[in-house]
PDB file of C-alpha atoms in Angstrom:
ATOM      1  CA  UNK A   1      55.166 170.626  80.548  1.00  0.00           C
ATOM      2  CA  UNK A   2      56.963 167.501  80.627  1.00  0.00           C
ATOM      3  CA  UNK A   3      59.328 167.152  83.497  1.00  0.00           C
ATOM      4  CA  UNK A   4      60.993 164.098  82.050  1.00  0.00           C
ATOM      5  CA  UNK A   5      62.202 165.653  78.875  1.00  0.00           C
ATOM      6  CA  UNK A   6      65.897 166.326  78.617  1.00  0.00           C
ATOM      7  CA  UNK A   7      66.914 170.385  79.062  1.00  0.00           C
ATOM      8  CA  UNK A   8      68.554 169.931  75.233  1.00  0.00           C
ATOM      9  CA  UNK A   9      65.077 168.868  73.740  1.00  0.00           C
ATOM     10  CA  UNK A  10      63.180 171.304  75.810  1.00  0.00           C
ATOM     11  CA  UNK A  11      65.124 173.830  74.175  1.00  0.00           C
ATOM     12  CA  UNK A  12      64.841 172.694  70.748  1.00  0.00           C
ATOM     13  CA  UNK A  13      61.342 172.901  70.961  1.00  0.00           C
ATOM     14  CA  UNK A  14      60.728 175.602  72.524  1.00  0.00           C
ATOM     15  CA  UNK A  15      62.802 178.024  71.040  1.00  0.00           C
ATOM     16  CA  UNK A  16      62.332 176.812  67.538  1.00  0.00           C
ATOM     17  CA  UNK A  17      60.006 179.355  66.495  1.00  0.00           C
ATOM     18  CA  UNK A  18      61.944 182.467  68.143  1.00  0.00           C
ATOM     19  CA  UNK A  19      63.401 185.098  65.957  1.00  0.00           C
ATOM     20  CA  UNK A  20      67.545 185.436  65.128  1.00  0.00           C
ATOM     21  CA  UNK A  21      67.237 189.032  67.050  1.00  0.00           C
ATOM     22  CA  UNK A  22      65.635 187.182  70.331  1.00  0.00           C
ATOM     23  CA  UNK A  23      67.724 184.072  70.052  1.00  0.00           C
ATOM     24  CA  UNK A  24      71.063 186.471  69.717  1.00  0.00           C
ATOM     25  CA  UNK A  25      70.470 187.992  73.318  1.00  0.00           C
ATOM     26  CA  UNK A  26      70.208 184.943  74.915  1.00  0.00           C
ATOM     27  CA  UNK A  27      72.956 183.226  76.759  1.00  0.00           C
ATOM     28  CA  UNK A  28      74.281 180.419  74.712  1.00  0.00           C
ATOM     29  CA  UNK A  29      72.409 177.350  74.712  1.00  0.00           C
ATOM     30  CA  UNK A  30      74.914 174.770  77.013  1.00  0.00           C
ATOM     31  CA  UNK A  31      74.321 177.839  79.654  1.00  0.00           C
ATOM     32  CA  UNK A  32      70.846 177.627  79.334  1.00  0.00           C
ATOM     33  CA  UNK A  33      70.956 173.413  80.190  1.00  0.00           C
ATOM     34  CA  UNK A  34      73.029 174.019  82.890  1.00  0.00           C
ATOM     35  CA  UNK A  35      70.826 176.169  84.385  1.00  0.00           C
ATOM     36  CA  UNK A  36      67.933 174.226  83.830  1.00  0.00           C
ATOM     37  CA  UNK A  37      69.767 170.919  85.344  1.00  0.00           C
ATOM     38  CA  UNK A  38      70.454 173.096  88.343  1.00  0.00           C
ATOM     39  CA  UNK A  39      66.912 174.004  88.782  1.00  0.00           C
ATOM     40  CA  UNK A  40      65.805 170.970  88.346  1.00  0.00           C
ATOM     41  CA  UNK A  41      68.156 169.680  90.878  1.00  0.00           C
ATOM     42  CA  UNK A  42      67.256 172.242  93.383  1.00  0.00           C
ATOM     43  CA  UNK A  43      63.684 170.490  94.573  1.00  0.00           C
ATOM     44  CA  UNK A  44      66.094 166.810  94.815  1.00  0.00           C
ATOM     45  CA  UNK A  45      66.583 165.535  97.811  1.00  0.00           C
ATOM     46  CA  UNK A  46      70.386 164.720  98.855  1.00  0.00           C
ATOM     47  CA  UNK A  47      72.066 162.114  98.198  1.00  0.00           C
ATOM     48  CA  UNK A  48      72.545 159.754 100.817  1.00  0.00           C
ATOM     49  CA  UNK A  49      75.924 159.051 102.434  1.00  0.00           C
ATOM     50  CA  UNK A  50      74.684 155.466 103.923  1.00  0.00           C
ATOM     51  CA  UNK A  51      72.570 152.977 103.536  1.00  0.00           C
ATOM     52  CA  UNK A  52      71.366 153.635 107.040  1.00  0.00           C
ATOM     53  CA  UNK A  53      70.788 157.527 105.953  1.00  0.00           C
ATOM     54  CA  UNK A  54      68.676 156.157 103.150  1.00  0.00           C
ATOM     55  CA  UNK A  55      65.472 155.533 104.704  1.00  0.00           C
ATOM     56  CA  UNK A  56      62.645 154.501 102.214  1.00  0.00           C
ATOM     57  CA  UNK A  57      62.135 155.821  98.158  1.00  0.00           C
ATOM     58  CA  UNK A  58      60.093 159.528  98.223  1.00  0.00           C
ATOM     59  CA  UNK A  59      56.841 158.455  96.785  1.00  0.00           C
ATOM     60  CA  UNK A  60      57.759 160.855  93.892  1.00  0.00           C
ATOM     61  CA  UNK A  61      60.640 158.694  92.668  1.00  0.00           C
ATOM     62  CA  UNK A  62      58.490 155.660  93.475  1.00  0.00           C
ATOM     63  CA  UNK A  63      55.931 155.799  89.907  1.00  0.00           C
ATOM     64  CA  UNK A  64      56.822 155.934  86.477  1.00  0.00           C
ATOM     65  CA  UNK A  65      55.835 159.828  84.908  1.00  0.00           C
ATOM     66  CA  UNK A  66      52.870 158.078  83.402  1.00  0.00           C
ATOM     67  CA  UNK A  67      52.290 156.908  87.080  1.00  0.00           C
ATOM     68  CA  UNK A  68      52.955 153.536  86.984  1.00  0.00           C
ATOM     69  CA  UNK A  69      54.274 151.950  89.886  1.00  0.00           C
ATOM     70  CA  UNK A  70      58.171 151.641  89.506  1.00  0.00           C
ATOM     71  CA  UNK A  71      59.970 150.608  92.704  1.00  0.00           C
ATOM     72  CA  UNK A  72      58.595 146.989  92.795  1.00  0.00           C
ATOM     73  CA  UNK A  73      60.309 145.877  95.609  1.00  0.00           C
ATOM     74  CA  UNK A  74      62.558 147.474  98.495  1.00  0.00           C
ATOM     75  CA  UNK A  75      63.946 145.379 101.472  1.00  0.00           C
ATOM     76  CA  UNK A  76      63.862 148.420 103.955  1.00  0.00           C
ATOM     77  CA  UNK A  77      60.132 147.770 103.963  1.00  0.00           C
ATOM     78  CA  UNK A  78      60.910 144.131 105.223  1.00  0.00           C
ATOM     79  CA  UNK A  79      63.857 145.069 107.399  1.00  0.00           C
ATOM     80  CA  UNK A  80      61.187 147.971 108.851  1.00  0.00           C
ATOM     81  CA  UNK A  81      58.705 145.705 109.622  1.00  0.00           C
ATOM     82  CA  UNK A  82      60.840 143.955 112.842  1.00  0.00           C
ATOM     83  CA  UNK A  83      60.694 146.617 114.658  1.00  0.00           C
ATOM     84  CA  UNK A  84      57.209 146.848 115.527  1.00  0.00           C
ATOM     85  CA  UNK A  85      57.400 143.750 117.214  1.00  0.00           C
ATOM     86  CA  UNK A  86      56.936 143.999 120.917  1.00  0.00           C
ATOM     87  CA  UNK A  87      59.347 140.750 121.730  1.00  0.00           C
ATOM     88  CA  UNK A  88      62.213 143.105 120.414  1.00  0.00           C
ATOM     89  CA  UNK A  89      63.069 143.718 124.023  1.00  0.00           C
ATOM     90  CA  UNK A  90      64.434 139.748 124.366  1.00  0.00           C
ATOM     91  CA  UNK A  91      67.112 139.744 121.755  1.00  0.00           C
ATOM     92  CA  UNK A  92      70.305 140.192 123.868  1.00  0.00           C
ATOM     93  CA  UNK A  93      71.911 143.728 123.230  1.00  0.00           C
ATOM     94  CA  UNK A  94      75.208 142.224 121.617  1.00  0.00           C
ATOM     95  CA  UNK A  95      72.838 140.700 118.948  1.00  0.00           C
ATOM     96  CA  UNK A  96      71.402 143.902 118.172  1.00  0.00           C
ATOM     97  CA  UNK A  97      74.446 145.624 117.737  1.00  0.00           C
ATOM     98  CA  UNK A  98      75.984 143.029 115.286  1.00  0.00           C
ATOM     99  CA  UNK A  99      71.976 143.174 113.538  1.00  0.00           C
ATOM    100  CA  UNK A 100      72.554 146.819 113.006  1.00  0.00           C
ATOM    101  CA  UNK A 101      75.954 146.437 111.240  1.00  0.00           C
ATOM    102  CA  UNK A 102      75.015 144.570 108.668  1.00  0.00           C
ATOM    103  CA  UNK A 103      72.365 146.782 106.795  1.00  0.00           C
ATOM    104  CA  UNK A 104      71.705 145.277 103.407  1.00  0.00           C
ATOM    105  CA  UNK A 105      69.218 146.843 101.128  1.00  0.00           C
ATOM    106  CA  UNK A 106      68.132 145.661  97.781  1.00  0.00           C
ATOM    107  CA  UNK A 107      65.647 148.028  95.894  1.00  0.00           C
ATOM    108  CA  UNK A 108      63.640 146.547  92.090  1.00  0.00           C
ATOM    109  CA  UNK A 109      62.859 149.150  89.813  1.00  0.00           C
ATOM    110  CA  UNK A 110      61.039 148.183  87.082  1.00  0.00           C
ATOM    111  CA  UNK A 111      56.498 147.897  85.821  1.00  0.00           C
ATOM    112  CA  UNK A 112      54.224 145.566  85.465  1.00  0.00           C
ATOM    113  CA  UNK A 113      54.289 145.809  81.576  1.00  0.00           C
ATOM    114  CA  UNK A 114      58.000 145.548  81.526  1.00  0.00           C
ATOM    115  CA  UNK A 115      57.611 142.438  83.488  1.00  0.00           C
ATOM    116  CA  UNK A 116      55.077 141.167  80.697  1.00  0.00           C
ATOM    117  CA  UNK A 117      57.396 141.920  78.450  1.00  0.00           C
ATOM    118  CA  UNK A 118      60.354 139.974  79.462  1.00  0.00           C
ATOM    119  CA  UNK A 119      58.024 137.103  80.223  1.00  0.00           C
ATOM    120  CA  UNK A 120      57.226 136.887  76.019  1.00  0.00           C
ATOM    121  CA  UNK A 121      60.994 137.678  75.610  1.00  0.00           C
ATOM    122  CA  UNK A 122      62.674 133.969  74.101  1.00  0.00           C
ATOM    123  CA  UNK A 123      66.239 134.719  75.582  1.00  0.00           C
ATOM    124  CA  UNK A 124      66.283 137.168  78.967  1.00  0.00           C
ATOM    125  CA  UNK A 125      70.257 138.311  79.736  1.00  0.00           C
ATOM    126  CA  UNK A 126      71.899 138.986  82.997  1.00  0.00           C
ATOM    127  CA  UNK A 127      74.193 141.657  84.163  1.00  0.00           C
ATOM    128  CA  UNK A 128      75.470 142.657  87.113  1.00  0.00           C
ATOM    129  CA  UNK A 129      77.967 146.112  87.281  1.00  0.00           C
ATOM    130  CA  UNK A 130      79.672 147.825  90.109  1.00  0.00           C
ATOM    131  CA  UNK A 131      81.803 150.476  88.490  1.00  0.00           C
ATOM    132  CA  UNK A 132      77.578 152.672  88.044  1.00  0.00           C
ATOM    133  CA  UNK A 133      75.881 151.443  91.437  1.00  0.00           C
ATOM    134  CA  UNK A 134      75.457 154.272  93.146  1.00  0.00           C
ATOM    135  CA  UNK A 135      77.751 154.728  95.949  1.00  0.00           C
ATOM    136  CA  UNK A 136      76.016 153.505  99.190  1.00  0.00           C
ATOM    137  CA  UNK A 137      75.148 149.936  97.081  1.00  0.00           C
ATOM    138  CA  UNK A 138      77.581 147.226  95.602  1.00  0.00           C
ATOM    139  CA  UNK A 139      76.207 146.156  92.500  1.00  0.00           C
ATOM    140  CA  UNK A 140      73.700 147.147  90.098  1.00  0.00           C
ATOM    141  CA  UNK A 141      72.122 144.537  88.348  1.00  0.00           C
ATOM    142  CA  UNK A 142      70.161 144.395  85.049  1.00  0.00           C
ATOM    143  CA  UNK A 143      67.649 141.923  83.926  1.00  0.00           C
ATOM    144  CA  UNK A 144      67.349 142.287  79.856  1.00  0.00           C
ATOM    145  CA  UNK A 145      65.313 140.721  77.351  1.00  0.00           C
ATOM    146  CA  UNK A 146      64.907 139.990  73.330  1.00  0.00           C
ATOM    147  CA  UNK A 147      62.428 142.727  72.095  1.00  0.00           C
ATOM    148  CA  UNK A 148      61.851 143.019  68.033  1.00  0.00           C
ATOM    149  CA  UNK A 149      62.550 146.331  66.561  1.00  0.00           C
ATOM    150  CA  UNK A 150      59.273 147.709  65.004  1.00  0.00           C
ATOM    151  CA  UNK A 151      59.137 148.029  61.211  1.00  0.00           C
ATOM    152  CA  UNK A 152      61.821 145.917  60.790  1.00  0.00           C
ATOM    153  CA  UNK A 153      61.140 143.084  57.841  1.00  0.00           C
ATOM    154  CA  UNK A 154      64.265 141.577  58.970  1.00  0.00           C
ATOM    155  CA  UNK A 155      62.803 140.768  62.625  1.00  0.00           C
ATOM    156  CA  UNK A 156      66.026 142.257  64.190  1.00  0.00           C
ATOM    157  CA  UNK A 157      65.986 141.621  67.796  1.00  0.00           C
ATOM    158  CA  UNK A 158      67.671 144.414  70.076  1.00  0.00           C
ATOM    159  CA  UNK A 159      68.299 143.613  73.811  1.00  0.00           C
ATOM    160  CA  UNK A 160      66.202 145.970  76.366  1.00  0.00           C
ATOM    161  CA  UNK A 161      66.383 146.484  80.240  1.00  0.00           C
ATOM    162  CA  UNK A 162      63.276 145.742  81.668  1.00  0.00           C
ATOM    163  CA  UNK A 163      64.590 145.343  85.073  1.00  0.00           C
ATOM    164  CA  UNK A 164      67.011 146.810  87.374  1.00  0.00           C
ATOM    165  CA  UNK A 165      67.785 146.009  90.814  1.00  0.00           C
ATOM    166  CA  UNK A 166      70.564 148.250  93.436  1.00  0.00           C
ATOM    167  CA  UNK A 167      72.414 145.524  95.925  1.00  0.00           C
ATOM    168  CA  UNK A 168      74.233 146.288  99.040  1.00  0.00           C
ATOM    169  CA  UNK A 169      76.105 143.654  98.661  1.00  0.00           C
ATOM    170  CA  UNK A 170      77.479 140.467  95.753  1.00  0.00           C
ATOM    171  CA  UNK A 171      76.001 137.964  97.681  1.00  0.00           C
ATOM    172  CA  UNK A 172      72.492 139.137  97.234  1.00  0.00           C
TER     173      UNK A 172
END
């Protein structure tokens, strides 16, 4: 029913109200996950091996499963938008060449109410990684901010990612 939930928790529910005798014929659970994350990974596309491979987000990766919009910005639509031009065949072919070896691409994941979030946040965090980007991009960089925990009388404060952002390269 709900293609977000983890394989572990799908389990838990749904097996909860099967019988010992049932429960004892079935393969073990961490088989069960594992074929589930298979299955699941069957109708993914591949992986890409470059940025120029990438082409642009599948609309299905592009909204939130309550179908907010989540890719909020991708420079492939900008970089995309050159070549309709019809002047494209002045720009000396050396130029072109060196244009198409530098392919940058920066892609912003993140929704409108995370944005509004962050805005009320009094103290927003940077952080930029590369040891997670995924492989074809540099740097994957997180935009958090103050949120307080609910039911909390102390008004703790936890830090949450509201944005995240994939970079080609650091000097993005």
């Amino acid at each position: 029913e709900n293609p977000g939930q983890p394989p572990a928790q799908i389990l838990r529910n749904e097996l909860a109200g099967v019988s010992e005798g049932v429960l004892s014929q079935l393969p073990q659970r961490e088989a069960l996950t594992k074929a589930m994350r298979r299955e699941r990974r069957r109708d993914m596309p591949a992986n890409p091996v470059s940025l120029e491979h990438m082409g642009v987000v599948p609309e299905r990766y592009q909204k939130t499963l309550l179908g907010e919009q989540f890719v909020m910005y991708d420079s492939f639509n900008d970089n995309n938008d050159d070549d309709d031009d019809d002047d494209a065949s002045d720009v000396d072919s050396e130029a072109r060449v060196e244009e198409e070896e530098e392919v940058t691409r920066v892609i912003v994941f993140g929704t409108v109410r995370n944005i509004e979030l962050l805005c009320r946040s009094p103290m927003w965090f940077l952080d930029g990684t590369f040891k997670t980007s995924p492989t074809i991009f540099t740097q994957l960089f997180t935009v958090m901010g103050l949120r307080t925990r609910a039911g909390r009388p102390d008004n703790e404060a936890i830090a949450l990612p509201f944005l995240y952002a994939l970079l080609s390269h650091k000097t993005e």
